[in-house]
Amino acid sequence: MAARPKLIAGNWKMHGSIGQNRDLLHAVVQGTTGLEADVAVCVPYPYLSQTQSLLQQTHVSWGAQNVSQHEKGAYTGEVSGSMLTDFGCRYAIVGHSERRALYGEDNYIVALKFKAAQTAGLIPILCVGETLDQREAAITERVVAEQLDAVIELAGIASLAKSVLAYEPVWAIGTGKTATPEQAQEVHAFVRNRIAGRDPGVASGLQILYGGSVKASNAAELFSMTDIDGGLIGGASLIADEFIKICLAGKN
Ligand code: PGA
């Protein structure tokens, strides 16, 4: 288990400005230098160029928060995977619950995006997670399994070897309500076991991040769980001090 490096990835969502980004990225680079864990930021598209020029000689990776399922064409407003690699992106988040809920991305579209990201040479960060209603109806595992299986069906089990998963219970995102380490671990273990049933090697190497109100004060406890390999960090990734402390909690 110790063989899996931790990854701490910031998801800035629709926040930032040229000036704020400069300060934040500078601080993150300084504050995480020498850290064994992988550190990344997923920034809004217009800031990819700035992010690339500020991070390219550093240990911090970057990525996008979405990607089109199409390679190119008449898709006004969309951004393809190869455009993201043009700006040095390593990662693209796919299937974030805000995309699923607000932009109608279903499991099949998310699977297409996952595949498109990989085809372009990106590492997709695939988000899965249940709503509060689903948790209360005790169908968390079914929901997460369906989200995962759609990707496996389209892209194949081996494709997970070149991806990152993020378990993000929807009720914990931006709410200040974090899943307990035990609640998160339970779902992470479920996901890993399900994948292990198909390919044990892929399952044991896969980074599974937890996301949903991760803060400096709860990160170490979450990251200490056997199947939690780091975090996808929303709100707290915008505050340099908080984000750096979360990264430090991820040191192996
Ligand atoms: P949060 O967001 O840390 O603000 O809860 C996490 C996410 O949406 O990835």
PDB file of C-alpha atoms and ligand atoms in Angstrom, residues 11 13 96-98 127 168 172-176 211-214 232-236, ligand 1:
ATOM      1  CA  ASN A  11      -9.870  22.150  -8.080  1.00  0.00           C
ATOM      2  CA  LYS A  13     -13.610  25.737  -9.971  1.00  0.00           C
ATOM      3  CA  HIS A  96     -17.257  16.243 -11.367  1.00  0.00           C
ATOM      4  CA  SER A  97     -20.646  16.243  -9.633  1.00  0.00           C
ATOM      5  CA  GLU A  98     -21.167  19.896 -10.584  1.00  0.00           C
ATOM      6  CA  CYS A 127     -15.082  11.758  -9.979  1.00  0.00           C
ATOM      7  CA  GLU A 168     -16.550  12.830  -3.780  1.00  0.00           C
ATOM      8  CA  ALA A 172     -19.771  16.841   1.334  1.00  0.00           C
ATOM      9  CA  ILE A 173     -18.808  19.158  -1.528  1.00  0.00           C
ATOM     10  CA  GLY A 174     -18.608  22.795  -0.544  1.00  0.00           C
ATOM     11  CA  THR A 175     -20.842  22.134   2.462  1.00  0.00           C
ATOM     12  CA  GLY A 176     -18.254  22.007   5.217  1.00  0.00           C
ATOM     13  CA  GLY A 211     -12.889  15.041  -2.092  1.00  0.00           C
ATOM     14  CA  GLY A 212     -15.487  16.992  -0.165  1.00  0.00           C
ATOM     15  CA  SER A 213     -14.661  19.691   2.367  1.00  0.00           C
ATOM     16  CA  VAL A 214     -11.081  18.576   2.925  1.00  0.00           C
ATOM     17  CA  LEU A 232      -9.249  16.602  -4.556  1.00  0.00           C
ATOM     18  CA  ILE A 233      -9.532  19.953  -2.880  1.00  0.00           C
ATOM     19  CA  GLY A 234     -12.046  22.652  -3.810  1.00  0.00           C
ATOM     20  CA  GLY A 235     -12.509  25.670  -1.553  1.00  0.00           C
ATOM     21  CA  ALA A 236      -9.382  25.087   0.497  1.00  0.00           C
TER      22      ALA A 236
HETATM   23  P1  PGA B   1     -14.714  21.281  -1.665  1.00  0.00           P
HETATM   24  O1  PGA B   1     -14.841  20.779  -3.164  1.00  0.00           O
HETATM   25  O2  PGA B   1     -13.339  20.906  -1.185  1.00  0.00           O
HETATM   26  O3  PGA B   1     -14.906  22.777  -1.738  1.00  0.00           O
HETATM   27  O4  PGA B   1     -15.778  20.602  -0.876  1.00  0.00           O
HETATM   28  C1  PGA B   1     -14.277  19.567  -3.594  1.00  0.00           C
HETATM   29  C2  PGA B   1     -14.568  19.363  -5.058  1.00  0.00           C
HETATM   30  O5  PGA B   1     -15.652  19.759  -5.514  1.00  0.00           O
HETATM   31  O6  PGA B   1     -13.729  18.806  -5.800  1.00  0.00           O
END
